[in-house]
Amino acid sequence: MGRVAWTALLANSVLVQAVTFLLRPASTYQAIALDVPGGALGAIGATFAIVPLLLAIPVGGLVDRLGEKRLMIGGALLMVAASTVFLTATESVAGLVVANALLGAAHLACVIGQQSLVANTAPPGQLDARFGYYTFMASLGQAAGPSLIAAVAGTSVQPDTRPIFVLAVAMSVVMLVTSLLVPLRRRSAAERAEARGGLVGLLRTPGLGRALTTSAIILSAVDLTLVYLPALGAERGLTAAAVGALLTVRAVFSMASRLLLGRLSAWLGRTRLMATSIVVTAGALVLCAVPAPLPVLLVVVALLGLGLGVGQPLTMSWLTEQAPATQRGKALSLRLAGNRVGQVVIPTTLGVAAVGTGAPGVLAATGVAVGASGLLLRGFSIDRRDDPDPASD
């Protein structure tokens, strides 16, 4: 993939996350303006997650048969449609539900297309570095989206959502343009036929189940830190500014580890790096549960960010190399679906297990779960294999 195409892909990654993380909070503001009851806010927001869960596997099959560029263009068109519905038809709850469902489908198509393109076009020996850069840009977009709300809506408690939705439409159009600049990889008839392979056969691929489970546990740990670090701060009397600093440090160090992923992987090897990140993450989560002054907690959270930042892109590389070349899109979509299930099941289970112990108990239990995921690496190597020559652009 040439420099222009690679830049377009990274820009596409930033934009899809920025638009998504711009529209989701704005959707909540719009629902509040419609006097939607608090209990129903979650149900409206859940339509964003339900659609990807239902469509992930079929969409993964589509990218393997039709190519990444077509799916990214389709996802960008859906993003334009979702933004337009938010702008024109969300004066009703039904409109909000439709808009969130379209947003979920658009995000799914774009992300699976992007990840598959990275997987299938990374130069030999550069898979980890490429996924590191890709996930760094995605994180940048996730941080940019909410900040744009403040830039557009100012400091009002209940912002006017219309300028936010107009901005989202404009950004979606730019995203569509970037998707037109990525390469179209043509599949032969034999490759398209092989891509239709069954899901059961794919799941039997050695190491695939381990990668899916590890990915789900690590992503759930990310979610739990976002929820329980503020709760931990409240229990220990930390100010909102201090809690904000903790979350910012975690995010910054996660992004830094992703920028350095290629070098770290080449230095330590993928298996050792994954094992190290799991140990660091598990240890940091347990240490978060131990009473400590804020400066010490900031150091612990920095280590937590480093560990969590490595896990997600490495599981993408792991899946890419374990899955058949013609079914990588389906494998990556399985990862996304597994992550969604894990985001529901794992926090609920750990929350019940740590009942009565508060935020420290949940964080410690999460550390134990992450540490246990390291057992999946026993007797199994995820180090780089000799990459085949990437398909031509």
PDB file of C-alpha atoms in Angstrom, residues 91-204:
ATOM      1  CA  GLU A  91     -37.213  15.087  16.801  1.00  0.00           C
ATOM      2  CA  SER A  92     -38.719  11.734  17.769  1.00  0.00           C
ATOM      3  CA  VAL A  93     -37.470   8.752  19.750  1.00  0.00           C
ATOM      4  CA  ALA A  94     -37.982   6.528  16.706  1.00  0.00           C
ATOM      5  CA  GLY A  95     -35.656   8.745  14.686  1.00  0.00           C
ATOM      6  CA  LEU A  96     -32.996   8.495  17.391  1.00  0.00           C
ATOM      7  CA  VAL A  97     -33.258   4.706  17.395  1.00  0.00           C
ATOM      8  CA  VAL A  98     -32.889   4.535  13.595  1.00  0.00           C
ATOM      9  CA  ALA A  99     -29.963   6.966  13.641  1.00  0.00           C
ATOM     10  CA  ASN A 100     -28.122   4.966  16.317  1.00  0.00           C
ATOM     11  CA  ALA A 101     -28.730   1.706  14.451  1.00  0.00           C
ATOM     12  CA  LEU A 102     -27.324   3.210  11.241  1.00  0.00           C
ATOM     13  CA  LEU A 103     -24.360   4.565  13.184  1.00  0.00           C
ATOM     14  CA  GLY A 104     -23.635   1.116  14.617  1.00  0.00           C
ATOM     15  CA  ALA A 105     -23.774  -0.496  11.179  1.00  0.00           C
ATOM     16  CA  ALA A 106     -21.571   2.227   9.661  1.00  0.00           C
ATOM     17  CA  HIS A 107     -18.969   1.933  12.395  1.00  0.00           C
ATOM     18  CA  LEU A 108     -18.904  -1.851  12.034  1.00  0.00           C
ATOM     19  CA  ALA A 109     -18.410  -1.800   8.255  1.00  0.00           C
ATOM     20  CA  CYS A 110     -15.687   0.843   8.401  1.00  0.00           C
ATOM     21  CA  VAL A 111     -13.728  -0.767  11.241  1.00  0.00           C
ATOM     22  CA  ILE A 112     -13.787  -4.288   9.769  1.00  0.00           C
ATOM     23  CA  GLY A 113     -12.786  -2.895   6.376  1.00  0.00           C
ATOM     24  CA  GLN A 114      -9.931  -0.887   7.910  1.00  0.00           C
ATOM     25  CA  GLN A 115      -8.593  -3.739  10.037  1.00  0.00           C
ATOM     26  CA  SER A 116      -8.783  -6.188   7.128  1.00  0.00           C
ATOM     27  CA  LEU A 117      -6.920  -3.754   4.881  1.00  0.00           C
ATOM     28  CA  VAL A 118      -4.127  -3.428   7.457  1.00  0.00           C
ATOM     29  CA  ALA A 119      -4.009  -7.209   7.860  1.00  0.00           C
ATOM     30  CA  ASN A 120      -3.868  -7.920   4.135  1.00  0.00           C
ATOM     31  CA  THR A 121      -1.489  -5.192   2.953  1.00  0.00           C
ATOM     32  CA  ALA A 122       1.090  -4.836   5.754  1.00  0.00           C
ATOM     33  CA  PRO A 123       4.637  -5.324   4.388  1.00  0.00           C
ATOM     34  CA  PRO A 124       6.508  -8.397   5.644  1.00  0.00           C
ATOM     35  CA  GLY A 125       7.558  -7.957   9.265  1.00  0.00           C
ATOM     36  CA  GLN A 126       5.496  -4.761   9.680  1.00  0.00           C
ATOM     37  CA  LEU A 127       2.159  -6.191  10.831  1.00  0.00           C
ATOM     38  CA  ASP A 128       2.526  -5.238  14.507  1.00  0.00           C
ATOM     39  CA  ALA A 129       3.798  -1.745  13.695  1.00  0.00           C
ATOM     40  CA  ARG A 130       0.958  -1.137  11.228  1.00  0.00           C
ATOM     41  CA  PHE A 131      -1.685  -2.260  13.735  1.00  0.00           C
ATOM     42  CA  GLY A 132       0.013  -0.112  16.366  1.00  0.00           C
ATOM     43  CA  TYR A 133      -0.201   3.012  14.197  1.00  0.00           C
ATOM     44  CA  TYR A 134      -3.745   2.142  13.160  1.00  0.00           C
ATOM     45  CA  THR A 135      -5.000   1.752  16.745  1.00  0.00           C
ATOM     46  CA  PHE A 136      -3.126   4.904  17.785  1.00  0.00           C
ATOM     47  CA  MET A 137      -5.051   6.910  15.195  1.00  0.00           C
ATOM     48  CA  ALA A 138      -8.313   5.274  16.267  1.00  0.00           C
ATOM     49  CA  SER A 139      -7.605   6.318  19.866  1.00  0.00           C
ATOM     50  CA  LEU A 140      -6.858   9.836  18.642  1.00  0.00           C
ATOM     51  CA  GLY A 141     -10.256   9.949  16.949  1.00  0.00           C
ATOM     52  CA  GLN A 142     -11.994   8.704  20.090  1.00  0.00           C
ATOM     53  CA  ALA A 143     -10.387  11.521  22.050  1.00  0.00           C
ATOM     54  CA  ALA A 144     -11.153  14.151  19.390  1.00  0.00           C
ATOM     55  CA  GLY A 145     -14.863  13.370  19.042  1.00  0.00           C
ATOM     56  CA  PRO A 146     -16.032  14.469  22.518  1.00  0.00           C
ATOM     57  CA  SER A 147     -13.723  17.509  22.467  1.00  0.00           C
ATOM     58  CA  LEU A 148     -15.494  18.710  19.325  1.00  0.00           C
ATOM     59  CA  ILE A 149     -18.747  18.910  21.286  1.00  0.00           C
ATOM     60  CA  ALA A 150     -17.181  21.499  23.577  1.00  0.00           C
ATOM     61  CA  ALA A 151     -15.752  23.360  20.589  1.00  0.00           C
ATOM     62  CA  VAL A 152     -19.109  23.516  18.806  1.00  0.00           C
ATOM     63  CA  ALA A 153     -21.593  23.689  21.678  1.00  0.00           C
ATOM     64  CA  GLY A 154     -19.619  25.742  24.185  1.00  0.00           C
ATOM     65  CA  THR A 155     -20.203  25.403  27.917  1.00  0.00           C
ATOM     66  CA  SER A 156     -24.002  25.144  27.957  1.00  0.00           C
ATOM     67  CA  VAL A 157     -25.470  22.392  30.132  1.00  0.00           C
ATOM     68  CA  GLN A 158     -27.936  21.346  27.426  1.00  0.00           C
ATOM     69  CA  PRO A 159     -26.234  22.146  24.094  1.00  0.00           C
ATOM     70  CA  ASP A 160     -28.003  22.725  20.820  1.00  0.00           C
ATOM     71  CA  THR A 161     -27.341  19.497  18.932  1.00  0.00           C
ATOM     72  CA  ARG A 162     -28.031  20.815  15.440  1.00  0.00           C
ATOM     73  CA  PRO A 163     -24.531  22.345  14.876  1.00  0.00           C
ATOM     74  CA  ILE A 164     -23.029  19.093  16.178  1.00  0.00           C
ATOM     75  CA  PHE A 165     -25.019  17.039  13.680  1.00  0.00           C
ATOM     76  CA  VAL A 166     -24.091  19.429  10.838  1.00  0.00           C
ATOM     77  CA  LEU A 167     -20.424  18.971  11.713  1.00  0.00           C
ATOM     78  CA  ALA A 168     -20.904  15.193  11.745  1.00  0.00           C
ATOM     79  CA  VAL A 169     -22.388  15.267   8.246  1.00  0.00           C
ATOM     80  CA  ALA A 170     -19.418  17.281   6.953  1.00  0.00           C
ATOM     81  CA  MET A 171     -16.880  14.963   8.602  1.00  0.00           C
ATOM     82  CA  SER A 172     -18.684  11.913   7.198  1.00  0.00           C
ATOM     83  CA  VAL A 173     -18.415  13.309   3.678  1.00  0.00           C
ATOM     84  CA  VAL A 174     -14.664  13.804   4.170  1.00  0.00           C
ATOM     85  CA  MET A 175     -14.462  10.242   5.450  1.00  0.00           C
ATOM     86  CA  LEU A 176     -16.172   9.037   2.275  1.00  0.00           C
ATOM     87  CA  VAL A 177     -13.524  10.821   0.205  1.00  0.00           C
ATOM     88  CA  THR A 178     -10.701   9.134   2.153  1.00  0.00           C
ATOM     89  CA  SER A 179     -12.282   5.706   1.596  1.00  0.00           C
ATOM     90  CA  LEU A 180     -12.109   6.298  -2.163  1.00  0.00           C
ATOM     91  CA  LEU A 181      -8.319   6.693  -1.911  1.00  0.00           C
ATOM     92  CA  VAL A 182      -7.546   3.293  -0.371  1.00  0.00           C
ATOM     93  CA  PRO A 183      -6.476   0.437  -2.685  1.00  0.00           C
ATOM     94  CA  LEU A 184      -8.903  -2.034  -4.211  1.00  0.00           C
ATOM     95  CA  ARG A 185      -7.549  -5.553  -3.776  1.00  0.00           C
ATOM     96  CA  ARG A 186      -9.089  -7.832  -6.370  1.00  0.00           C
ATOM     97  CA  ARG A 187      -9.962 -11.394  -5.378  1.00  0.00           C
ATOM     98  CA  SER A 188      -9.733 -14.346  -7.728  1.00  0.00           C
ATOM     99  CA  ALA A 189     -12.715 -16.663  -8.096  1.00  0.00           C
ATOM    100  CA  ALA A 190     -10.833 -19.284  -6.052  1.00  0.00           C
ATOM    101  CA  GLU A 191     -10.199 -16.791  -3.221  1.00  0.00           C
ATOM    102  CA  ARG A 192     -13.849 -15.716  -3.171  1.00  0.00           C
ATOM    103  CA  ALA A 193     -14.936 -19.352  -3.009  1.00  0.00           C
ATOM    104  CA  GLU A 194     -12.521 -20.090  -0.163  1.00  0.00           C
ATOM    105  CA  ALA A 195     -13.757 -17.004   1.697  1.00  0.00           C
ATOM    106  CA  ARG A 196     -17.191 -18.639   1.906  1.00  0.00           C
ATOM    107  CA  GLY A 197     -15.760 -21.236   4.310  1.00  0.00           C
ATOM    108  CA  GLY A 198     -17.927 -22.077   7.297  1.00  0.00           C
ATOM    109  CA  LEU A 199     -17.684 -20.414  10.686  1.00  0.00           C
ATOM    110  CA  VAL A 200     -17.200 -23.718  12.518  1.00  0.00           C
ATOM    111  CA  GLY A 201     -14.128 -24.526  10.444  1.00  0.00           C
ATOM    112  CA  LEU A 202     -12.684 -21.078  11.115  1.00  0.00           C
ATOM    113  CA  LEU A 203     -13.212 -21.451  14.864  1.00  0.00           C
ATOM    114  CA  ARG A 204     -11.250 -24.699  14.753  1.00  0.00           C
TER     115      ARG A 204
END
